Amino acid sequence: ADTLGRRPLLLASLGGMCACSVLISVGLFYGPSSLVTAAVVICCFLANMGVGAIPWFYMTDSTPAYARSAMTMLGCSLYWCLSIIVGLLVPLIECSSSQWLFVIYGCICALGLLFIIMFVPETANRTTADIVKEHSGSMHFVIGHRPRTSSQFFIGDR
């Protein structure tokens, strides 16, 4: 995660999971079970490579030390609450239209991809102080944004 950075891994993970969801749906509609099997295995790998692991790194990178325990608690609680909701909703959606389940999942991955592109900056090789200072204002977009270093905050650039 340190050599590639957190943001590129999140983007690759969500983009790949979105593509795998499309392939799973195509396989469910048209029948090649080997396509479904391969796409599920690749999707699991991509989820564990990025979306499953990186948020834990990202949370500690972007949160000041005094708030890390509270943010970890909130992150874990949100993760498990959403997992329960997904676990409860999947059987309902699957009963009504099993082929469309992974289309819905692919759309959710695409929305996550857009969120990462628009709002999540790279945290690798940056200090927590830099990230907190940069995000201390209102809504923050990272599209076309070049991160500043800590020396730029104290020298008076921008």
Short mmCIF file of C-alpha atoms in Angstrom, two decimals:
data_model
loop_
_atom_site.label_atom_id
_atom_site.label_comp_id
_atom_site.label_asym_id
_atom_site.label_seq_id
_atom_site.Cartn_x
_atom_site.Cartn_y
_atom_site.Cartn_z
CA ALA A 1 0.00 0.00 0.00
CA ASP A 2 2.92 2.35 0.63
CA THR A 3 4.56 1.99 -2.78
CA LEU A 4 1.37 2.32 -4.82
CA GLY A 5 -0.51 4.63 -2.48
CA ARG A 6 -3.90 4.18 -0.88
CA ARG A 7 -6.01 6.09 -3.39
CA PRO A 8 -4.83 4.17 -6.50
CA LEU A 9 -5.50 0.87 -4.72
CA LEU A 10 -9.01 2.02 -3.79
CA LEU A 11 -9.65 3.14 -7.37
CA ALA A 12 -8.35 -0.13 -8.83
CA SER A 13 -10.32 -2.16 -6.31
CA LEU A 14 -13.64 -0.42 -6.88
CA GLY A 15 -13.18 -0.18 -10.65
CA GLY A 16 -12.32 -3.86 -10.88
CA MET A 17 -15.21 -4.84 -8.61
CA CYS A 18 -17.57 -2.83 -10.82
CA ALA A 19 -16.28 -4.61 -13.93
CA CYS A 20 -16.52 -8.00 -12.19
CA SER A 21 -20.12 -7.26 -11.21
CA VAL A 22 -20.93 -6.58 -14.85
CA LEU A 23 -19.24 -9.84 -15.86
CA ILE A 24 -21.15 -11.77 -13.18
CA SER A 25 -24.43 -10.29 -14.43
CA VAL A 26 -23.57 -11.17 -18.03
CA GLY A 27 -22.71 -14.69 -16.91
CA LEU A 28 -25.98 -15.02 -15.00
CA PHE A 29 -28.01 -13.74 -17.97
CA TYR A 30 -26.29 -15.77 -20.69
CA GLY A 31 -25.11 -18.81 -18.78
CA PRO A 32 -21.33 -19.30 -18.94
CA SER A 33 -20.78 -20.46 -15.37
CA SER A 34 -16.99 -20.33 -15.78
CA LEU A 35 -17.27 -16.57 -16.38
CA VAL A 36 -19.30 -16.16 -13.18
CA THR A 37 -16.83 -18.25 -11.18
CA ALA A 38 -13.78 -16.37 -12.48
CA ALA A 39 -15.43 -12.98 -11.92
CA VAL A 40 -16.40 -13.87 -8.34
CA VAL A 41 -12.85 -15.00 -7.50
CA ILE A 42 -11.35 -11.85 -9.05
CA CYS A 43 -13.93 -9.67 -7.28
CA CYS A 44 -13.05 -11.24 -3.91
CA PHE A 45 -9.34 -10.64 -4.57
CA LEU A 46 -9.97 -7.00 -5.53
CA ALA A 47 -12.19 -6.41 -2.51
CA ASN A 48 -9.51 -7.73 -0.15
CA MET A 49 -6.76 -5.82 -1.94
CA GLY A 50 -8.39 -2.41 -1.66
CA VAL A 51 -11.87 -1.78 -0.31
CA GLY A 52 -11.54 -4.31 2.49
CA ALA A 53 -8.15 -3.21 3.81
CA ILE A 54 -7.34 0.33 2.72
CA PRO A 55 -10.04 2.18 4.72
CA TRP A 56 -8.35 1.02 7.94
CA PHE A 57 -5.02 2.44 6.76
CA TYR A 58 -6.68 5.56 5.44
CA MET A 59 -8.51 6.25 8.69
CA THR A 60 -5.31 6.20 10.74
CA ASP A 61 -3.45 8.26 8.13
CA SER A 62 -6.05 11.01 7.94
CA THR A 63 -7.17 11.28 11.57
CA PRO A 64 -5.28 13.08 14.33
CA ALA A 65 -4.08 10.88 17.20
CA TYR A 66 -6.63 12.26 19.70
CA ALA A 67 -9.56 11.20 17.46
CA ARG A 68 -8.32 7.85 16.12
CA SER A 69 -10.06 5.64 18.66
CA ALA A 70 -13.40 7.40 18.15
CA MET A 71 -13.03 7.29 14.36
CA THR A 72 -12.08 3.62 14.48
CA MET A 73 -15.17 2.89 16.58
CA LEU A 74 -17.38 4.82 14.15
CA GLY A 75 -15.78 3.14 11.14
CA CYS A 76 -16.18 -0.36 12.59
CA SER A 77 -19.78 0.33 13.63
CA LEU A 78 -20.69 1.68 10.21
CA TYR A 79 -18.97 -1.23 8.47
CA TRP A 80 -20.85 -3.84 10.49
CA CYS A 81 -24.20 -2.03 10.28
CA LEU A 82 -23.90 -1.82 6.49
CA SER A 83 -22.83 -5.47 6.34
CA ILE A 84 -25.95 -6.47 8.26
CA ILE A 85 -28.14 -4.38 5.97
CA VAL A 86 -26.57 -5.97 2.90
CA GLY A 87 -26.97 -9.42 4.43
CA LEU A 88 -30.67 -8.75 5.04
CA LEU A 89 -31.38 -7.15 1.66
CA VAL A 90 -29.53 -9.56 -0.64
CA PRO A 91 -32.01 -12.46 -0.15
CA LEU A 92 -34.93 -10.10 -0.81
CA ILE A 93 -33.40 -8.76 -4.02
CA GLU A 94 -32.28 -12.22 -5.09
CA CYS A 95 -35.81 -13.62 -4.73
CA SER A 96 -37.29 -10.92 -6.94
CA SER A 97 -34.58 -10.72 -9.62
CA SER A 98 -31.38 -12.69 -9.09
CA GLN A 99 -29.77 -11.61 -12.38
CA TRP A 100 -30.07 -7.94 -11.49
CA LEU A 101 -28.45 -8.29 -8.06
CA PHE A 102 -24.94 -7.78 -9.40
CA VAL A 103 -26.03 -4.93 -11.66
CA ILE A 104 -27.15 -3.14 -8.49
CA TYR A 105 -23.85 -4.06 -6.81
CA GLY A 106 -21.91 -2.78 -9.83
CA CYS A 107 -23.80 0.53 -9.65
CA ILE A 108 -22.94 0.85 -5.95
CA CYS A 109 -19.27 0.18 -6.80
CA ALA A 110 -19.43 2.84 -9.53
CA LEU A 111 -20.84 5.35 -7.03
CA GLY A 112 -18.03 4.46 -4.63
CA LEU A 113 -15.53 4.96 -7.44
CA LEU A 114 -16.93 8.44 -8.13
CA PHE A 115 -16.77 9.26 -4.43
CA ILE A 116 -13.10 8.24 -4.24
CA ILE A 117 -12.29 10.24 -7.38
CA MET A 118 -14.03 13.36 -6.11
CA PHE A 119 -13.39 13.44 -2.35
CA VAL A 120 -10.60 11.10 -1.19
CA PRO A 121 -7.05 12.45 -1.40
CA GLU A 122 -3.88 10.39 -1.36
CA THR A 123 -2.49 10.00 2.16
CA ALA A 124 0.71 8.06 1.50
CA ASN A 125 3.91 10.00 2.16
CA ARG A 126 1.98 12.83 3.82
CA THR A 127 1.70 13.78 7.46
CA THR A 128 -1.56 13.68 9.36
CA ALA A 129 -1.17 17.39 10.04
CA ASP A 130 -1.04 18.13 6.29
CA ILE A 131 -4.19 16.12 5.62
CA VAL A 132 -6.14 17.52 8.58
CA LYS A 133 -5.14 21.10 7.71
CA GLU A 134 -6.17 20.59 4.09
CA HIS A 135 -9.57 19.18 5.08
CA SER A 136 -10.35 21.58 7.90
CA GLY A 137 -12.64 23.69 5.69
CA SER A 138 -15.96 22.91 4.10
CA MET A 139 -16.68 20.31 1.37
CA HIS A 140 -13.41 19.39 -0.30
CA PHE A 141 -12.95 18.20 -3.87
CA VAL A 142 -9.71 16.53 -4.91
CA ILE A 143 -10.26 16.55 -8.67
CA GLY A 144 -7.32 18.35 -10.20
CA HIS A 145 -6.01 19.12 -6.72
CA ARG A 146 -2.31 18.98 -5.97
CA PRO A 147 -1.53 18.22 -2.31
CA ARG A 148 0.50 20.77 -0.40
CA THR A 149 3.38 19.90 1.88
CA SER A 150 3.70 21.00 5.49
CA SER A 151 6.33 23.59 4.59
CA GLN A 152 3.84 25.37 2.33
CA PHE A 153 1.45 25.84 5.26
CA PHE A 154 4.04 27.53 7.41
CA ILE A 155 5.91 29.55 4.79
CA GLY A 156 2.70 31.20 3.64
CA ASP A 157 2.22 29.84 0.12
CA ARG A 158 -1.35 30.16 -1.14
#
